[in-house]
Amino acid sequence: MVRPTFMGMETMKSAIFANQKSLDIVGNNISNLDTTGYTRQRVDRTSVSQSYLSTRVASNRVGLAGQGVDVLGVSQVRDAFLDKRFREEYSKASYHSQASGILNDIQSALGDGYDITDESGLTGAFQQIYESINDYSQDSTMDAQANLVMAAFKNMAQVLQQLDSKLDQVAEQQIYDTQIDVDRVNDILEEIAHLNKTISQDATVLSDPDNEYFRPNELLDQRNLLLDELAGYGDISVTELPDGTVNVEMGGMAAVTGLTHNSLSLTVNNDQTIALSWVSNGEKTQFSEGSLLASQHFINGRGSNVQSGNEEPYQGILYYRDRLDTLANAIADVANHSIPVVDSSTGKPQKDANGNTVYKTLIAAKMSNGKTNAKVSVAAANISISDEWTQGGPGYFIYDKNQDVPNYAQKLSGALTGESYTFVSYGESFSGSFEEYVHDYLSKLGTDISYQEGRNEAVAKVADDFLDRRDEISGVSKDEETVDMLKYQSSFEAAARVMTTLDELLDVVINRMGRVGL
């Protein structure tokens, strides 16, 4: 007999509708196969429940069984644990990537310091001084030879000044880039808060705030993509709320709370260090990972030479500038204690009141007024040949034009090339020749870069592994979608065939039953 109220047709109609919607979602998944941030969607179904409330006898519900399928909604296939682990590892990788980027910029600024033929590099500049002094030693009374020495020291001063200027440019560029990153973080926080508002106002959420499975999926994808990006700037913690919104903590501070958001502020101090703080309360950020933390560490990094609370104990821009300043100061110290002032009355080195030899001032600090001052500490930014040497000309370097005395120049050459010297930089010291100091300076930078790049590669592999595992769950697989498409298509066709059979049955019942003889 025909089922009551055409129940069979209603059952098949629900199957056709459910499979049609499933095919729609499969098509949507395939069309978004390469869409960045897209999360695979699925149709969640349930069997239509039997209602005992509409029956006379509550214990007998067999007659109401088989009412078909009901579509609950369209959900996302996503794993919160993999989201969390990926963002943690991505934050770590971003730290080491940013750190290695800053250190590589420092290395690029210093150039190929090992190239002995490049007079614009440290090793090449020292080689030029060494060769000019050796040539001078062949005849230590000739202005022409002394002029080569003067030119070599001028070149060394220019090299150090240029390197210091390039380090300044690196610092300025990194500060500028950090400001761009801060602005982007603030934009992301604002966008997340806006998406929170839009998601919480979605009809599905309003109708059932406790249903965590069905949300506006496209908006969730946008928000998840922003959260992934935000994790690169600093460590974050995400808490999902029943109304569809999320709370985001960044570095332990509330960055997004429901529909409101916090903001970051960048301060550039007088000493060219930076500080990041939260606008809401003025507290400094306490990031444990992320590119913003790396920017702070290596823009403010002074290694063990930390002089103030603004600086960081990392070997960053300030540290490598300090070591360049130490080199410049050491060159001035050696040069200014090499060529004695000749006593015209005795023809011997002049002595001061304490009996100490008086030396010629070859190197001094250049002041803002253009003059040099030997009493001011020499640094890479201000190193210059002295006014006395400039005004005295090449002959100022000559101990005595009346006699050939090459040993002073040879001592200077030895001090700059072979003898051991103690280089002191804010309590950090290095003992060795100038060549060894330059080698240590450049090789330490290379070691720092290698460490950061190695850590970045290792952590990035872990992050990529979590990303791949997440994509296995949340990403669209063409093969899986094809299988689903065939399954839903077969189910659709089967329901349609049942519908056709029921239609034919009704036709027999209505048009043929009871008509005897026809």
Short mmCIF file of N, CA and C in Angstrom, two decimals, residues 62-157:
data_model
loop_
_atom_site.label_atom_id
_atom_site.label_comp_id
_atom_site.label_asym_id
_atom_site.label_seq_id
_atom_site.Cartn_x
_atom_site.Cartn_y
_atom_site.Cartn_z
N VAL A 62 7.26 2.78 14.58
CA VAL A 62 7.72 2.13 13.36
C VAL A 62 7.13 2.78 12.12
N GLY A 63 5.87 3.16 12.23
CA GLY A 63 5.22 3.76 11.07
C GLY A 63 5.82 5.08 10.64
N LEU A 64 6.56 5.73 11.53
CA LEU A 64 7.17 7.03 11.21
C LEU A 64 8.64 6.90 10.82
N ALA A 65 9.15 5.67 10.83
CA ALA A 65 10.56 5.48 10.50
C ALA A 65 10.80 5.71 9.01
N GLY A 66 12.06 6.06 8.68
CA GLY A 66 12.46 6.20 7.28
C GLY A 66 12.00 7.48 6.63
N GLN A 67 12.07 8.60 7.34
CA GLN A 67 11.62 9.87 6.78
C GLN A 67 12.71 10.62 6.01
N GLY A 68 13.89 9.98 5.87
CA GLY A 68 14.90 10.59 5.01
C GLY A 68 16.06 11.21 5.75
N VAL A 69 16.73 12.12 5.06
CA VAL A 69 17.95 12.74 5.56
C VAL A 69 17.74 14.24 5.73
N ASP A 70 18.41 14.77 6.74
CA ASP A 70 18.30 16.21 7.00
C ASP A 70 19.70 16.82 6.95
N VAL A 71 19.85 17.94 6.27
CA VAL A 71 21.14 18.65 6.19
C VAL A 71 21.24 19.61 7.37
N LEU A 72 22.22 19.36 8.24
CA LEU A 72 22.41 20.22 9.41
C LEU A 72 23.08 21.54 9.06
N GLY A 73 24.05 21.45 8.15
CA GLY A 73 24.78 22.66 7.77
C GLY A 73 26.05 22.30 7.03
N VAL A 74 26.82 23.32 6.66
CA VAL A 74 28.10 23.14 5.97
C VAL A 74 29.21 23.54 6.94
N SER A 75 30.06 22.57 7.28
CA SER A 75 31.12 22.83 8.26
C SER A 75 32.49 22.79 7.58
N GLN A 76 33.52 23.17 8.32
CA GLN A 76 34.89 23.10 7.84
C GLN A 76 35.59 21.90 8.44
N VAL A 77 36.54 21.35 7.68
CA VAL A 77 37.36 20.25 8.18
C VAL A 77 38.67 20.87 8.67
N ARG A 78 38.78 21.06 9.99
CA ARG A 78 39.93 21.77 10.53
C ARG A 78 40.32 21.18 11.88
N ASP A 79 41.64 21.22 12.20
CA ASP A 79 42.16 20.68 13.44
C ASP A 79 42.79 21.81 14.24
N ALA A 80 42.20 22.15 15.39
CA ALA A 80 42.68 23.27 16.20
C ALA A 80 44.09 23.01 16.74
N PHE A 81 44.40 21.75 17.05
CA PHE A 81 45.73 21.42 17.57
C PHE A 81 46.80 21.71 16.53
N LEU A 82 46.58 21.30 15.27
CA LEU A 82 47.56 21.55 14.22
C LEU A 82 47.69 23.03 13.92
N ASP A 83 46.58 23.78 14.02
CA ASP A 83 46.65 25.23 13.88
C ASP A 83 47.61 25.82 14.92
N LYS A 84 47.44 25.40 16.14
CA LYS A 84 48.24 25.92 17.25
C LYS A 84 49.72 25.57 17.08
N ARG A 85 50.00 24.32 16.74
CA ARG A 85 51.39 23.89 16.62
C ARG A 85 52.08 24.55 15.42
N PHE A 86 51.35 24.68 14.31
CA PHE A 86 51.95 25.34 13.15
C PHE A 86 52.30 26.79 13.48
N ARG A 87 51.39 27.48 14.14
CA ARG A 87 51.65 28.89 14.44
C ARG A 87 52.80 29.05 15.42
N GLU A 88 52.94 28.15 16.35
CA GLU A 88 54.08 28.21 17.28
C GLU A 88 55.41 28.05 16.53
N GLU A 89 55.48 27.06 15.66
CA GLU A 89 56.72 26.82 14.93
C GLU A 89 56.98 27.90 13.89
N TYR A 90 55.91 28.41 13.29
CA TYR A 90 56.07 29.49 12.31
C TYR A 90 56.61 30.74 12.98
N SER A 91 56.18 31.01 14.20
CA SER A 91 56.68 32.16 14.95
C SER A 91 58.17 32.03 15.22
N LYS A 92 58.60 30.80 15.59
CA LYS A 92 60.03 30.57 15.83
C LYS A 92 60.84 30.73 14.55
N ALA A 93 60.33 30.16 13.46
CA ALA A 93 61.04 30.27 12.19
C ALA A 93 61.15 31.72 11.74
N SER A 94 60.11 32.51 11.97
CA SER A 94 60.12 33.92 11.58
C SER A 94 61.18 34.69 12.36
N TYR A 95 61.37 34.32 13.63
CA TYR A 95 62.41 34.97 14.44
C TYR A 95 63.78 34.77 13.80
N HIS A 96 64.12 33.51 13.52
CA HIS A 96 65.45 33.20 12.99
C HIS A 96 65.61 33.73 11.56
N SER A 97 64.53 33.76 10.80
CA SER A 97 64.60 34.32 9.45
C SER A 97 64.90 35.81 9.49
N GLN A 98 64.23 36.52 10.38
CA GLN A 98 64.47 37.96 10.51
C GLN A 98 65.87 38.23 11.04
N ALA A 99 66.31 37.43 12.01
CA ALA A 99 67.65 37.61 12.58
C ALA A 99 68.72 37.41 11.52
N SER A 100 68.59 36.34 10.74
CA SER A 100 69.59 36.09 9.70
C SER A 100 69.53 37.16 8.62
N GLY A 101 68.34 37.70 8.36
CA GLY A 101 68.21 38.78 7.38
C GLY A 101 68.96 40.03 7.81
N ILE A 102 68.83 40.41 9.09
CA ILE A 102 69.54 41.59 9.59
C ILE A 102 71.05 41.37 9.56
N LEU A 103 71.48 40.20 10.00
CA LEU A 103 72.92 39.89 10.00
C LEU A 103 73.47 39.85 8.58
N ASN A 104 72.71 39.34 7.63
CA ASN A 104 73.15 39.34 6.24
C ASN A 104 73.27 40.76 5.70
N ASP A 105 72.38 41.64 6.14
CA ASP A 105 72.48 43.05 5.74
C ASP A 105 73.77 43.67 6.29
N ILE A 106 74.12 43.31 7.52
CA ILE A 106 75.38 43.80 8.11
C ILE A 106 76.57 43.30 7.29
N GLN A 107 76.51 42.01 6.93
CA GLN A 107 77.61 41.44 6.15
C GLN A 107 77.71 42.11 4.78
N SER A 108 76.58 42.39 4.16
CA SER A 108 76.59 43.07 2.86
C SER A 108 77.17 44.47 2.99
N ALA A 109 76.88 45.13 4.10
CA ALA A 109 77.41 46.48 4.33
C ALA A 109 78.93 46.45 4.48
N LEU A 110 79.43 45.41 5.12
CA LEU A 110 80.88 45.31 5.34
C LEU A 110 81.60 44.85 4.08
N GLY A 111 80.89 44.23 3.15
CA GLY A 111 81.50 43.80 1.91
C GLY A 111 82.42 42.62 2.12
N ASP A 112 83.22 42.32 1.09
CA ASP A 112 84.18 41.21 1.17
C ASP A 112 85.45 41.70 1.84
N GLY A 113 85.44 41.68 3.16
CA GLY A 113 86.60 42.19 3.90
C GLY A 113 87.84 41.35 3.76
N TYR A 114 87.72 40.12 3.23
CA TYR A 114 88.87 39.24 3.09
C TYR A 114 89.66 39.49 1.81
N ASP A 115 89.08 40.22 0.87
CA ASP A 115 89.70 40.42 -0.44
C ASP A 115 90.91 41.34 -0.32
N ILE A 116 92.09 40.78 -0.50
CA ILE A 116 93.32 41.55 -0.31
C ILE A 116 93.53 42.56 -1.44
N THR A 117 92.88 42.35 -2.57
CA THR A 117 93.06 43.25 -3.71
C THR A 117 92.07 44.40 -3.72
N ASP A 118 91.06 44.33 -2.84
CA ASP A 118 90.02 45.36 -2.81
C ASP A 118 90.38 46.41 -1.76
N GLU A 119 90.83 47.56 -2.22
CA GLU A 119 91.26 48.61 -1.29
C GLU A 119 90.09 49.28 -0.58
N SER A 120 88.84 48.95 -0.98
CA SER A 120 87.67 49.49 -0.29
C SER A 120 87.22 48.57 0.84
N GLY A 121 87.94 47.45 1.03
CA GLY A 121 87.66 46.54 2.12
C GLY A 121 88.73 46.62 3.19
N LEU A 122 88.46 46.04 4.35
CA LEU A 122 89.40 46.15 5.46
C LEU A 122 90.75 45.51 5.16
N THR A 123 90.74 44.27 4.70
CA THR A 123 92.00 43.58 4.44
C THR A 123 92.78 44.27 3.33
N GLY A 124 92.09 44.69 2.28
CA GLY A 124 92.76 45.39 1.19
C GLY A 124 93.35 46.72 1.64
N ALA A 125 92.65 47.44 2.53
CA ALA A 125 93.15 48.72 3.03
C ALA A 125 94.41 48.51 3.88
N PHE A 126 94.41 47.47 4.70
CA PHE A 126 95.61 47.17 5.50
C PHE A 126 96.77 46.78 4.58
N GLN A 127 96.48 46.02 3.54
CA GLN A 127 97.53 45.61 2.61
C GLN A 127 98.15 46.83 1.93
N GLN A 128 97.31 47.82 1.61
CA GLN A 128 97.83 49.04 0.98
C GLN A 128 98.77 49.78 1.94
N ILE A 129 98.40 49.88 3.21
CA ILE A 129 99.27 50.52 4.20
C ILE A 129 100.59 49.77 4.32
N TYR A 130 100.49 48.44 4.42
CA TYR A 130 101.67 47.60 4.57
C TYR A 130 102.62 47.81 3.39
N GLU A 131 102.11 47.78 2.16
CA GLU A 131 102.97 47.92 0.99
C GLU A 131 103.57 49.32 0.91
N SER A 132 102.77 50.35 1.26
CA SER A 132 103.29 51.73 1.17
C SER A 132 104.40 51.97 2.19
N ILE A 133 104.27 51.40 3.37
CA ILE A 133 105.30 51.57 4.40
C ILE A 133 106.57 50.81 4.01
N ASN A 134 106.40 49.63 3.45
CA ASN A 134 107.57 48.87 2.99
C ASN A 134 108.31 49.62 1.90
N ASP A 135 107.55 50.23 0.96
CA ASP A 135 108.20 51.04 -0.08
C ASP A 135 108.88 52.24 0.53
N TYR A 136 108.24 52.86 1.50
CA TYR A 136 108.82 54.02 2.17
C TYR A 136 110.11 53.64 2.88
N SER A 137 110.15 52.45 3.47
CA SER A 137 111.33 52.04 4.24
C SER A 137 112.57 51.92 3.36
N GLN A 138 112.37 51.77 2.04
CA GLN A 138 113.53 51.69 1.15
C GLN A 138 114.28 53.02 1.11
N ASP A 139 113.57 54.10 1.31
CA ASP A 139 114.19 55.43 1.38
C ASP A 139 113.30 56.32 2.23
N SER A 140 113.61 56.38 3.51
CA SER A 140 112.73 57.04 4.48
C SER A 140 112.95 58.54 4.56
N THR A 141 113.51 59.14 3.51
CA THR A 141 113.67 60.60 3.50
C THR A 141 112.95 61.23 2.31
N MET A 142 112.29 60.43 1.50
CA MET A 142 111.68 60.93 0.28
C MET A 142 110.20 61.25 0.48
N ASP A 143 109.81 62.47 0.08
CA ASP A 143 108.42 62.88 0.19
C ASP A 143 107.50 62.01 -0.67
N ALA A 144 107.99 61.59 -1.83
CA ALA A 144 107.16 60.81 -2.74
C ALA A 144 106.75 59.49 -2.09
N GLN A 145 107.70 58.86 -1.39
CA GLN A 145 107.37 57.60 -0.71
C GLN A 145 106.44 57.85 0.48
N ALA A 146 106.72 58.95 1.20
CA ALA A 146 105.88 59.29 2.36
C ALA A 146 104.46 59.63 1.92
N ASN A 147 104.32 60.17 0.73
CA ASN A 147 103.00 60.52 0.21
C ASN A 147 102.15 59.26 -0.01
N LEU A 148 102.78 58.15 -0.40
CA LEU A 148 102.06 56.89 -0.58
C LEU A 148 101.50 56.39 0.77
N VAL A 149 102.31 56.58 1.82
CA VAL A 149 101.86 56.19 3.16
C VAL A 149 100.66 57.03 3.58
N MET A 150 100.75 58.33 3.33
CA MET A 150 99.66 59.25 3.67
C MET A 150 98.38 58.87 2.92
N ALA A 151 98.51 58.54 1.65
CA ALA A 151 97.35 58.15 0.84
C ALA A 151 96.75 56.84 1.36
N ALA A 152 97.59 55.93 1.81
CA ALA A 152 97.10 54.64 2.31
C ALA A 152 96.31 54.83 3.61
N PHE A 153 96.81 55.71 4.48
CA PHE A 153 96.08 55.97 5.74
C PHE A 153 94.79 56.73 5.46
N LYS A 154 94.81 57.62 4.49
CA LYS A 154 93.57 58.31 4.10
C LYS A 154 92.54 57.30 3.62
N ASN A 155 93.01 56.35 2.81
CA ASN A 155 92.10 55.33 2.29
C ASN A 155 91.52 54.50 3.43
N MET A 156 92.36 54.12 4.40
CA MET A 156 91.87 53.35 5.53
C MET A 156 90.81 54.13 6.30
N ALA A 157 91.04 55.42 6.52
CA ALA A 157 90.06 56.25 7.24
C ALA A 157 88.74 56.31 6.46
#
